[in-house]
GROMACS .gro file of C-alpha atoms in nm:
model
  503
    1MET     CA    1  46.251  20.460  10.206
    2LYS     CA    2  46.091  20.161  10.034
    3ASN     CA    3  46.426  19.980  10.036
    4LYS     CA    4  46.444  20.019  10.413
    5TYR     CA    5  46.103  19.853  10.450
    6ILE     CA    6  46.182  19.564  10.218
    7ILE     CA    7  46.517  19.496  10.382
    8ALA     CA    8  46.347  19.493  10.720
    9PHE     CA    9  46.077  19.260  10.592
   10VAL     CA   10  46.323  19.015  10.436
   11ALA     CA   11  46.526  19.021  10.758
   12PHE     CA   12  46.207  18.932  10.943
   13ILE     CA   13  46.141  18.638  10.711
   14LEU     CA   14  46.494  18.509  10.758
   15SER     CA   15  46.460  18.543  11.134
   16VAL     CA   16  46.140  18.339  11.153
   17THR     CA   17  46.295  18.061  10.947
   18SER     CA   18  46.582  18.022  11.191
   19CYS     CA   19  46.432  18.119  11.527
   20THR     CA   20  46.340  17.839  11.768
   21LYS     CA   21  46.110  18.031  12.001
   22LEU     CA   22  45.830  18.171  11.784
   23ASP     CA   23  45.489  18.009  11.780
   24GLU     CA   24  45.271  17.988  11.469
   25ASP     CA   25  45.056  18.287  11.559
   26LEU     CA   26  45.350  18.523  11.522
   27HIS     CA   27  45.410  18.417  11.164
   28GLY     CA   28  45.093  18.595  11.062
   29GLN     CA   29  45.193  18.920  11.229
   30ILE     CA   30  45.332  19.086  10.917
   31GLY     CA   31  45.214  19.438  10.859
   32ASN     CA   32  45.156  19.602  10.522
   33LYS     CA   33  45.291  19.945  10.606
   34GLY     CA   34  45.551  20.074  10.360
   35VAL     CA   35  45.544  19.771  10.131
   36THR     CA   36  45.428  19.824   9.773
   37GLU     CA   37  45.387  19.609   9.465
   38GLU     CA   38  45.737  19.711   9.360
   39ASN     CA   39  45.869  19.499   9.646
   40VAL     CA   40  45.679  19.181   9.559
   41ALA     CA   41  45.974  19.019   9.379
   42ALA     CA   42  46.182  19.050   9.696
   43LEU     CA   43  45.895  18.918   9.908
   44LEU     CA   44  45.857  18.620   9.678
   45ASN     CA   45  46.230  18.554   9.693
   46ALA     CA   46  46.205  18.564  10.073
   47SER     CA   47  45.933  18.298  10.047
   48TYR     CA   48  46.172  18.069   9.861
   49THR     CA   49  46.428  18.137  10.134
   50ALA     CA   50  46.172  18.049  10.400
   51MET     CA   51  46.146  17.701  10.243
   52ARG     CA   52  46.502  17.620  10.350
   53ASN     CA   53  46.446  17.576  10.720
   54PRO     CA   54  46.169  17.314  10.718
   55PHE     CA   55  46.272  17.133  10.399
   56GLN     CA   56  46.645  17.161  10.329
   57GLY     CA   57  46.871  16.947  10.545
   58PRO     CA   58  46.805  16.675  10.802
   59TRP     CA   59  46.664  16.861  11.103
   60GLY     CA   60  46.307  16.942  10.997
   61TRP     CA   61  46.057  16.769  10.769
   62TRP     CA   62  46.325  16.528  10.645
   63ALA     CA   63  46.388  16.406  11.000
   64LEU     CA   64  46.019  16.343  11.061
   65GLN     CA   65  45.991  16.144  10.738
   66GLU     CA   66  46.311  15.942  10.774
   67PHE     CA   67  46.374  15.875  11.143
   68THR     CA   68  46.019  15.750  11.190
   69SER     CA   69  46.085  15.490  10.917
   70ASP     CA   70  46.283  15.173  10.848
   71GLU     CA   71  46.548  15.368  10.654
   72ALA     CA   72  46.726  15.576  10.916
   73ILE     CA   73  46.819  15.559  11.283
   74VAL     CA   74  47.006  15.781  11.529
   75PRO     CA   75  47.155  15.542  11.782
   76THR     CA   76  47.240  15.680  12.124
   77ARG     CA   77  47.617  15.630  12.147
   78ALA     CA   78  47.690  15.637  12.521
   79GLY     CA   79  47.633  16.005  12.602
   80ASP     CA   80  47.634  16.117  12.237
   81TRP     CA   81  47.305  16.170  12.055
   82ASP     CA   82  47.095  16.112  12.364
   83ASP     CA   83  46.919  16.452  12.337
   84ASN     CA   84  46.674  16.358  12.613
   85GLY     CA   85  46.549  16.067  12.405
   86ALA     CA   86  46.413  16.285  12.122
   87TRP     CA   87  46.570  16.078  11.842
   88ARG     CA   88  46.468  15.748  12.003
   89ALA     CA   89  46.111  15.875  12.039
   90LEU     CA   90  46.091  15.940  11.665
   91PHE     CA   91  46.230  15.603  11.564
   92LEU     CA   92  46.034  15.399  11.822
   93HIS     CA   93  45.710  15.595  11.756
   94ARG     CA   94  45.686  15.723  12.111
   95TRP     CA   95  45.661  16.098  12.061
   96ALA     CA   96  45.429  16.325  12.259
   97PRO     CA   97  45.274  16.668  12.190
   98ASP     CA   98  45.576  16.841  12.344
   99HIS     CA   99  45.837  16.680  12.112
  100SER     CA  100  46.061  16.972  12.018
  101ARG     CA  101  46.155  16.860  11.667
  102ILE     CA  102  45.793  16.794  11.573
  103SER     CA  103  45.689  17.128  11.720
  104ASP     CA  104  45.968  17.321  11.546
  105THR     CA  105  45.894  17.161  11.210
  106PHE     CA  106  45.523  17.235  11.240
  107ARG     CA  107  45.606  17.598  11.314
  108ASP     CA  108  45.851  17.628  11.024
  109LEU     CA  109  45.612  17.471  10.773
  110ASN     CA  110  45.344  17.712  10.881
  111SER     CA  111  45.586  18.001  10.843
  112VAL     CA  112  45.609  17.915  10.472
  113SER     CA  113  45.231  17.900  10.445
  114PHE     CA  114  45.180  18.238  10.607
  115VAL     CA  115  45.472  18.417  10.440
  116THR     CA  116  45.356  18.308  10.096
  117THR     CA  117  45.001  18.417  10.177
  118ASN     CA  118  45.139  18.755  10.273
  119VAL     CA  119  45.287  18.799   9.923
  120LEU     CA  120  44.930  18.799   9.792
  121ASN     CA  121  44.851  19.114   9.990
  122PHE     CA  122  45.063  19.338   9.766
  123ASN     CA  123  44.911  19.314   9.420
  124PRO     CA  124  45.155  19.060   9.272
  125THR     CA  125  45.155  18.983   8.902
  126PRO     CA  126  44.965  18.667   8.804
  127LEU     CA  127  45.300  18.487   8.764
  128GLN     CA  128  45.423  18.596   9.107
  129ALA     CA  129  45.091  18.505   9.268
  130ALA     CA  130  45.095  18.159   9.109
  131GLN     CA  131  45.446  18.091   9.245
  132ALA     CA  132  45.352  18.207   9.595
  133ARG     CA  133  45.039  17.993   9.587
  134PHE     CA  134  45.238  17.689   9.475
  135LEU     CA  135  45.490  17.728   9.758
  136ARG     CA  136  45.198  17.763  10.000
  137ALA     CA  137  45.039  17.445   9.861
  138PHE     CA  138  45.373  17.265   9.885
  139ALA     CA  139  45.405  17.351  10.255
  140GLN     CA  140  45.040  17.280  10.331
  141PHE     CA  141  45.066  16.937  10.167
  142ALA     CA  142  45.343  16.852  10.415
  143ILE     CA  143  45.134  16.982  10.707
  144LEU     CA  144  44.841  16.769  10.592
  145ASP     CA  145  45.070  16.469  10.555
  146GLY     CA  146  45.213  16.511  10.903
  147TRP     CA  147  44.927  16.637  11.116
  148GLY     CA  148  44.602  16.588  10.923
  149GLN     CA  149  44.495  16.947  11.001
  150VAL     CA  150  44.615  17.263  10.830
  151PRO     CA  151  44.590  17.617  10.971
  152TYR     CA  152  44.549  17.895  10.716
  153ARG     CA  153  44.467  18.260  10.667
  154GLU     CA  154  44.324  18.442  10.369
  155PRO     CA  155  44.524  18.738  10.232
  156GLY     CA  156  44.444  19.051  10.430
  157GLU     CA  157  44.279  18.860  10.713
  158ASP     CA  158  44.290  19.007  11.063
  159VAL     CA  159  44.597  18.841  11.213
  160THR     CA  160  44.482  18.912  11.569
  161LEU     CA  161  44.221  18.638  11.528
  162PRO     CA  162  44.305  18.265  11.548
  163SER     CA  163  44.384  18.113  11.211
  164LYS     CA  164  44.116  17.888  11.066
  165VAL     CA  165  44.192  17.517  11.032
  166ARG     CA  166  44.104  17.277  10.750
  167GLY     CA  167  44.050  16.909  10.814
  168ALA     CA  168  44.184  16.640  10.582
  169GLN     CA  169  43.894  16.624  10.334
  170GLU     CA  170  43.861  17.000  10.301
  171GLN     CA  171  44.238  17.045  10.269
  172ILE     CA  172  44.293  16.780  10.001
  173ASP     CA  173  44.002  16.921   9.800
  174TYR     CA  174  44.149  17.270   9.840
  175LEU     CA  175  44.496  17.160   9.725
  176ILE     CA  176  44.367  16.989   9.414
  177SER     CA  177  44.152  17.288   9.322
  178GLU     CA  178  44.430  17.537   9.397
  179LEU     CA  179  44.695  17.353   9.195
  180ASN     CA  180  44.467  17.308   8.896
  181GLU     CA  181  44.383  17.679   8.907
  182ILE     CA  182  44.742  17.805   8.912
  183LEU     CA  183  44.901  17.543   8.686
  184PRO     CA  184  44.835  17.726   8.354
  185THR     CA  185  44.993  18.045   8.493
  186LEU     CA  186  45.309  17.887   8.634
  187PRO     CA  187  45.624  17.909   8.420
  188ASP     CA  188  45.778  17.613   8.241
  189GLY     CA  189  46.100  17.665   8.437
  190PRO     CA  190  46.366  17.697   8.561
  191ILE     CA  191  46.350  17.395   8.790
  192HIS     CA  192  46.454  17.595   9.099
  193ASN     CA  193  46.134  17.799   9.066
  194ALA     CA  194  45.779  17.684   9.109
  195ASN     CA  195  45.690  17.551   8.765
  196LYS     CA  196  45.418  17.367   8.576
  197ASP     CA  197  45.569  17.021   8.609
  198ALA     CA  198  45.632  17.071   8.980
  199ALA     CA  199  45.261  17.147   9.016
  200ARG     CA  200  45.179  16.831   8.818
  201VAL     CA  201  45.398  16.623   9.050
  202LEU     CA  202  45.234  16.772   9.359
  203LEU     CA  203  44.893  16.702   9.209
  204MET     CA  204  45.002  16.342   9.149
  205LYS     CA  205  45.097  16.316   9.515
  206CYS     CA  206  44.761  16.462   9.619
  207TYR     CA  207  44.565  16.208   9.417
  208LEU     CA  208  44.791  15.916   9.512
  209ASN     CA  209  44.786  15.990   9.885
  210LYS     CA  210  44.427  16.113   9.912
  211GLY     CA  211  44.291  15.782  10.036
  212ALA     CA  212  44.572  15.753  10.292
  213PHE     CA  213  44.518  16.104  10.423
  214LEU     CA  214  44.146  16.036  10.466
  215ASN     CA  215  44.186  15.689  10.621
  216ARG     CA  216  44.540  15.624  10.736
  217ALA     CA  217  44.465  15.295  10.906
  218THR     CA  218  44.307  15.149  10.590
  219PRO     CA  219  44.399  15.358  10.285
  220THR     CA  220  44.173  15.337   9.980
  221PHE     CA  221  44.253  15.419   9.619
  222ASP     CA  222  43.976  15.546   9.394
  223PRO     CA  223  44.033  15.432   9.033
  224ALA     CA  224  43.946  15.785   8.914
  225ASP     CA  225  44.221  15.929   9.135
  226MET     CA  226  44.468  15.672   9.006
  227GLN     CA  227  44.377  15.767   8.648
  228GLN     CA  228  44.453  16.130   8.734
  229VAL     CA  229  44.798  16.019   8.851
  230ILE     CA  230  44.857  15.836   8.522
  231THR     CA  231  44.730  16.126   8.310
  232LEU     CA  232  44.951  16.380   8.488
  233ALA     CA  233  45.251  16.148   8.463
  234ASP     CA  234  45.197  16.112   8.088
  235GLN     CA  235  45.190  16.489   8.047
  236ILE     CA  236  45.534  16.508   8.208
  237ILE     CA  237  45.671  16.201   8.028
  238ASN     CA  238  45.548  16.311   7.686
  239SER     CA  239  45.709  16.653   7.720
  240GLY     CA  240  46.045  16.489   7.649
  241LYS     CA  241  46.218  16.726   7.893
  242TYR     CA  242  46.338  16.462   8.138
  243ALA     CA  243  46.531  16.135   8.139
  244LEU     CA  244  46.683  15.905   8.397
  245THR     CA  245  47.040  16.009   8.473
  246ALA     CA  246  47.304  15.743   8.406
  247ASN     CA  247  47.505  15.824   8.721
  248TYR     CA  248  47.251  15.817   9.001
  249TYR     CA  249  47.455  16.048   9.226
  250ASP     CA  250  47.478  16.320   8.961
  251ASN     CA  251  47.120  16.402   9.059
  252PHE     CA  252  47.247  16.525   9.398
  253ALA     CA  253  47.601  16.643   9.325
  254PRO     CA  254  47.744  16.993   9.308
  255ARG     CA  255  47.626  17.135   8.974
  256ASN     CA  256  47.334  16.890   8.969
  257ASN     CA  257  47.142  17.168   8.794
  258THR     CA  258  47.343  17.081   8.482
  259LEU     CA  259  47.449  16.721   8.549
  260SER     CA  260  47.098  16.584   8.599
  261ARG     CA  261  46.810  16.551   8.353
  262GLU     CA  262  46.590  16.399   8.624
  263ASN     CA  263  46.532  16.690   8.857
  264ILE     CA  264  46.196  16.864   8.819
  265PHE     CA  265  46.185  17.092   9.124
  266THR     CA  266  46.484  17.192   9.336
  267ALA     CA  267  46.598  17.455   9.583
  268GLN     CA  268  46.877  17.655   9.423
  269ASN     CA  269  47.203  17.679   9.616
  270ILE     CA  270  47.479  17.908   9.491
  271GLY     CA  271  47.806  17.771   9.623
  272GLY     CA  272  48.000  17.999   9.850
  273SER     CA  273  47.744  18.279   9.861
  274ASP     CA  274  47.379  18.182   9.899
  275ALA     CA  275  47.282  17.833  10.012
  276GLY     CA  276  47.079  17.655  10.274
  277GLY     CA  277  47.196  17.405  10.533
  278LEU     CA  278  47.256  17.123  10.289
  279LYS     CA  279  47.599  17.038  10.433
  280ASP     CA  280  47.417  16.891  10.731
  281ILE     CA  281  47.284  16.613  10.512
  282TRP     CA  282  47.630  16.451  10.506
  283VAL     CA  283  47.807  16.572  10.823
  284PRO     CA  284  47.584  16.405  11.090
  285GLY     CA  285  47.667  16.052  10.975
  286LEU     CA  286  48.039  16.087  10.915
  287HIS     CA  287  48.290  15.997  11.183
  288TYR     CA  288  48.493  16.256  11.369
  289ASN     CA  289  48.812  16.139  11.195
  290GLN     CA  290  48.678  16.167  10.842
  291ASN     CA  291  48.700  16.471  10.615
  292PRO     CA  292  48.491  16.668  10.682
  293SER     CA  293  48.487  16.583  11.050
  294GLY     CA  294  48.141  16.452  11.126
  295TYR     CA  295  47.909  16.416  11.422
  296ASN     CA  296  47.907  16.034  11.417
  297GLY     CA  297  47.532  15.997  11.444
  298PHE     CA  298  47.296  15.915  11.159
  299SER     CA  299  47.296  15.558  11.024
  300THR     CA  300  47.081  15.323  10.824
  301LEU     CA  301  46.965  14.975  10.917
  302SER     CA  302  47.111  14.650  10.789
  303ASP     CA  303  46.767  14.515  10.695
  304PHE     CA  304  46.716  14.813  10.469
  305TYR     CA  305  47.068  14.794  10.324
  306ASN     CA  306  47.014  14.425  10.246
  307LYS     CA  307  46.725  14.511  10.012
  308PHE     CA  308  46.986  14.609   9.749
  309GLU     CA  309  47.158  14.372   9.507
  310THR     CA  310  47.537  14.399   9.503
  311THR     CA  311  47.523  14.521   9.140
  312ASP     CA  312  47.290  14.808   9.222
  313THR     CA  313  47.476  15.133   9.154
  314ARG     CA  314  47.258  15.310   9.409
  315LEU     CA  315  47.473  15.141   9.674
  316GLY     CA  316  47.736  15.394   9.571
  317GLY     CA  317  48.112  15.391   9.535
  318ASN     CA  318  48.388  15.627   9.428
  319TYR     CA  319  48.281  15.971   9.308
  320PRO     CA  320  48.511  16.222   9.136
  321GLY     CA  321  48.583  16.530   9.340
  322VAL     CA  322  48.495  16.344   9.659
  323THR     CA  323  48.677  16.012   9.695
  324ASN     CA  324  49.003  16.145   9.549
  325VAL     CA  325  48.988  16.438   9.793
  326SER     CA  326  48.895  16.261  10.117
  327GLY     CA  327  48.861  15.889  10.055
  328ILE     CA  328  48.487  15.912  10.128
  329LYS     CA  329  48.259  15.734   9.886
  330VAL     CA  330  47.901  15.821   9.799
  331GLY     CA  331  47.608  15.603   9.894
  332PHE     CA  332  47.633  15.354  10.178
  333LEU     CA  333  47.954  15.354  10.382
  334VAL     CA  334  48.017  15.010  10.533
  335GLY     CA  335  48.338  14.836  10.635
  336GLN     CA  336  48.686  14.985  10.673
  337GLN     CA  337  48.709  15.354  10.589
  338PHE     CA  338  49.013  15.510  10.421
  339ASP     CA  339  49.154  15.852  10.345
  340GLN     CA  340  49.231  15.977   9.993
  341ASN     CA  341  49.572  15.804   9.999
  342GLY     CA  342  49.428  15.466  10.087
  343VAL     CA  343  49.540  15.484  10.450
  344ALA     CA  344  49.301  15.300  10.682
  345LEU     CA  345  49.131  15.535  10.928
  346LYS     CA  346  49.085  15.470  11.300
  347ASP     CA  347  48.825  15.575  11.554
  348ARG     CA  348  48.907  15.790  11.856
  349ARG     CA  349  49.012  15.488  12.063
  350GLY     CA  350  49.262  15.381  11.799
  351ASN     CA  351  49.051  15.094  11.668
  352PRO     CA  352  49.005  15.045  11.292
  353LEU     CA  353  48.722  15.266  11.164
  354ILE     CA  354  48.505  14.983  11.033
  355PHE     CA  355  48.138  15.078  11.001
  356THR     CA  356  47.934  14.771  11.091
  357PRO     CA  357  47.586  14.672  10.972
  358GLU     CA  358  47.501  14.589  11.333
  359VAL     CA  359  47.341  14.882  11.514
  360SER     CA  360  47.119  14.918  11.819
  361ILE     CA  361  46.894  15.203  11.924
  362ILE     CA  362  47.123  15.236  12.231
  363GLU     CA  363  47.491  15.150  12.185
  364ARG     CA  364  47.689  15.079  12.504
  365ASP     CA  365  48.003  14.888  12.402
  366PRO     CA  366  48.283  15.150  12.397
  367ASN     CA  367  48.465  14.955  12.126
  368HIS     CA  368  48.158  14.945  11.902
  369LEU     CA  369  47.956  15.259  11.962
  370GLU     CA  370  48.164  15.480  11.729
  371VAL     CA  371  48.144  15.235  11.436
  372ALA     CA  372  47.793  15.096  11.477
  373GLY     CA  373  47.570  15.147  11.176
  374ILE     CA  374  47.610  15.191  10.800
  375ARG     CA  375  47.645  15.560  10.711
  376VAL     CA  376  47.490  15.733  10.410
  377VAL     CA  377  47.621  16.005  10.179
  378LYS     CA  378  47.331  16.084   9.943
  379TYR     CA  379  47.460  16.424   9.830
  380PRO     CA  380  47.824  16.414   9.708
  381ILE     CA  381  48.028  16.648   9.928
  382ASP     CA  382  48.113  16.988   9.781
  383TYR     CA  383  48.474  17.039   9.891
  384ALA     CA  384  48.517  17.343   9.669
  385ASN     CA  385  48.289  17.540   9.901
  386SER     CA  386  48.383  17.379  10.231
  387ALA     CA  387  48.537  17.701  10.366
  388THR     CA  388  48.199  17.876  10.359
  389ASN     CA  389  47.980  17.573  10.436
  390LEU     CA  390  47.759  17.693  10.149
  391PRO     CA  391  47.759  17.402   9.902
  392GLU     CA  392  47.667  17.418   9.535
  393ASN     CA  393  47.438  17.112   9.538
  394ASP     CA  394  47.076  17.209   9.473
  395TRP     CA  395  46.833  17.043   9.715
  396VAL     CA  396  46.610  16.799   9.529
  397TYR     CA  397  46.235  16.811   9.591
  398TYR     CA  398  46.103  16.620   9.288
  399ARG     CA  399  46.267  16.384   9.039
  400TYR     CA  400  46.149  16.226   8.715
  401ALA     CA  401  46.202  15.880   8.865
  402ASP     CA  402  45.924  15.957   9.111
  403VAL     CA  403  45.689  16.045   8.825
  404LEU     CA  404  45.758  15.704   8.671
  405MET     CA  405  45.721  15.519   8.999
  406MET     CA  406  45.397  15.695   9.092
  407LYS     CA  407  45.254  15.613   8.752
  408ALA     CA  408  45.353  15.250   8.797
  409GLU     CA  409  45.196  15.241   9.143
  410ALA     CA  410  44.869  15.389   9.015
  411MET     CA  411  44.865  15.123   8.744
  412VAL     CA  412  44.926  14.841   8.992
  413ARG     CA  413  44.649  14.975   9.216
  414THR     CA  414  44.410  14.954   8.919
  415GLY     CA  415  44.512  14.605   8.810
  416GLN     CA  416  44.750  14.709   8.530
  417ASN     CA  417  45.052  14.525   8.671
  418GLY     CA  418  45.174  14.410   8.332
  419ALA     CA  419  45.185  14.763   8.193
  420ALA     CA  420  45.358  14.889   8.509
  421LEU     CA  421  45.638  14.632   8.489
  422PRO     CA  422  45.846  14.790   8.208
  423ILE     CA  423  45.822  15.129   8.379
  424VAL     CA  424  45.971  14.993   8.701
  425ASN     CA  425  46.230  14.790   8.510
  426SER     CA  426  46.345  15.098   8.317
  427ILE     CA  427  46.461  15.236   8.653
  428ARG     CA  428  46.606  14.908   8.780
  429THR     CA  429  46.800  14.854   8.458
  430ILE     CA  430  46.971  15.191   8.456
  431ARG     CA  431  47.057  15.141   8.825
  432GLY     CA  432  47.226  14.807   8.755
  433ALA     CA  433  46.962  14.594   8.927
  434THR     CA  434  46.809  14.276   8.787
  435PRO     CA  435  46.476  14.344   8.612
  436PHE     CA  436  46.167  14.218   8.790
  437THR     CA  437  45.969  13.934   8.632
  438ALA     CA  438  45.652  14.074   8.792
  439VAL     CA  439  45.557  14.380   8.991
  440ASN     CA  440  45.328  14.399   9.293
  441LEU     CA  441  45.274  14.634   9.586
  442ASP     CA  442  45.535  14.463   9.804
  443ASN     CA  443  45.826  14.482   9.562
  444LEU     CA  444  45.710  14.826   9.449
  445LEU     CA  445  45.742  14.961   9.803
  446ASP     CA  446  46.089  14.806   9.832
  447GLU     CA  447  46.187  14.961   9.499
  448ARG     CA  448  46.066  15.302   9.612
  449GLY     CA  449  46.289  15.255   9.917
  450ARG     CA  450  46.590  15.178   9.702
  451GLU     CA  451  46.529  15.462   9.456
  452PHE     CA  452  46.434  15.736   9.703
  453PHE     CA  453  46.627  15.640  10.017
  454TRP     CA  454  46.705  15.940  10.238
  455GLU     CA  455  46.501  16.179  10.021
  456GLY     CA  456  46.246  16.253  10.291
  457ILE     CA  457  45.942  16.057  10.169
  458ARG     CA  458  45.970  15.715  10.336
  459ARG     CA  459  45.715  15.771  10.615
  460GLN     CA  460  45.457  15.884  10.359
  461ASP     CA  461  45.524  15.574  10.149
  462LEU     CA  462  45.500  15.335  10.444
  463ILE     CA  463  45.165  15.483  10.550
  464ARG     CA  464  45.023  15.467  10.196
  465PHE     CA  465  45.132  15.104  10.159
  466GLY     CA  466  44.991  15.011  10.502
  467LYS     CA  467  45.333  14.925  10.652
  468PHE     CA  468  45.402  15.211  10.893
  469LEU     CA  469  45.273  15.032  11.201
  470THR     CA  470  45.454  14.703  11.136
  471PRO     CA  471  45.752  14.615  11.359
  472TRP     CA  472  46.093  14.646  11.195
  473GLN     CA  473  46.455  14.622  11.301
  474GLU     CA  474  46.494  14.788  11.643
  475LYS     CA  475  46.125  14.901  11.645
  476PRO     CA  476  45.909  14.635  11.814
  477THR     CA  477  45.546  14.748  11.864
  478ASP     CA  478  45.329  15.038  11.757
  479ASP     CA  479  45.005  15.230  11.811
  480PRO     CA  480  44.771  15.362  11.535
  481LYS     CA  481  44.778  15.710  11.687
  482TYR     CA  482  45.129  15.753  11.545
  483LEU     CA  483  44.993  15.756  11.190
  484VAL     CA  484  44.969  16.132  11.248
  485PHE     CA  485  45.183  16.360  11.462
  486ALA     CA  486  45.039  16.533  11.766
  487ILE     CA  487  44.933  16.894  11.731
  488PRO     CA  488  45.210  17.063  11.933
  489ASP     CA  489  45.110  17.177  12.280
  490ASN     CA  490  45.214  17.533  12.202
  491GLN     CA  491  44.960  17.550  11.917
  492LEU     CA  492  44.652  17.445  12.112
  493GLY     CA  493  44.581  17.800  12.218
  494ASN     CA  494  44.415  17.822  11.876
  495ILE     CA  495  44.062  17.701  11.953
  496ASN     CA  496  44.019  17.584  11.593
  497PHE     CA  497  44.261  17.294  11.646
  498THR     CA  498  44.145  16.959  11.780
  499GLN     CA  499  44.419  16.744  11.925
  500ASN     CA  500  44.465  16.428  11.721
  501PRO     CA  501  44.317  16.113  11.882
  502GLY     CA  502  44.529  15.935  12.141
  503TYR     CA  503  44.749  16.229  12.238
   0.00000   0.00000   0.00000
């Protein structure tokens, strides 16, 4: 009988991570009947599965971080990718409280928060409880980042009552306290589980972004917080467990769990049998006539592409198991595209398939709209598992390079620019870029863009560096209200929410 209950519960979790109609309140409606402590391992595993919908792939949290930034754009190509203006609203910073992608992502992030809280109802072991609490903190950090208010419930709380809501100060204090409390109990690994170093990285992000979360228009950086970032970074660095990976794209490739020494926290994908929607990170940008056939949508901007030197290996190139199979390269796809035999590809009108740096938020020229915009392949395509659409690539949450860059940023923000320089140059050197002669906040932000492009953190970086409201290519003006997302209309039935100013 207990197996029947646990199967039903896991099915429920999977349903709430894929459904598009449930509001947040329903995610707390999980009863305890028939579930015992023997089932906690399965409940915890379901919590990891629940992470896939908001975090893995380009439709949830990633979209809100990238398409609101200077890194990524979804041009409307005649009738394609119009979607009632939803993509344009993200890029132009014109969203409203009824924006469906913002609403869906808010719901899915909260589903992780409430499902992980539910694990704590069933007498988990200290190790299981620490993992559930970390996943909850991970999701709540994203909610704080996006909306500045975080709904929550305590284990065992009456789910018929509205969830309580923490404001920014209370939430950041809670996250720091919570992570410090569970860190000693978390395991050392593996990297696809909540682990000690993942908690250290999240703590670094809490301290580094605290001043931005509390005052987004004019972020401040307490020297004591910056020292915490440096201290946590040194704990990770001095462990000797991690190193920068010589081939940048090995960090994201199939079998990146063995190819990379950089990855600190990932979502495990087992090719062909158990994986999230990672294939959608490459398909939306590829053209219809490439292999795999794409959706011809997502692009990057020429101003962002031009931040790279030509020697920078992060620009990409041939990759074994990909280019020899389809002709597709990794990294930035610009210019004439070819198949695996070197035959030049064409678009659907018979014109040469030449991806151009020029791109507009609305493309109208029928001879240009299919080729407008540089495309990006960050995760090398897993052709071995293409039949199932369940790729082997593990989704990357945290990398060692980010530990180094956050340490360098904390040092620059406390006047230690000279000491930060060799840290930044260690990354630039291995990526084939010319070492800096000096480091400052401006070139540090650009370097973070080059190192972490299309990894779902750009919006957060732009806000912290005070650049989110500046005009950029194809985005002219802005309003400070867009420094946070609107609380979705369908959540305002909870009287504990206050709509963010300006919406």
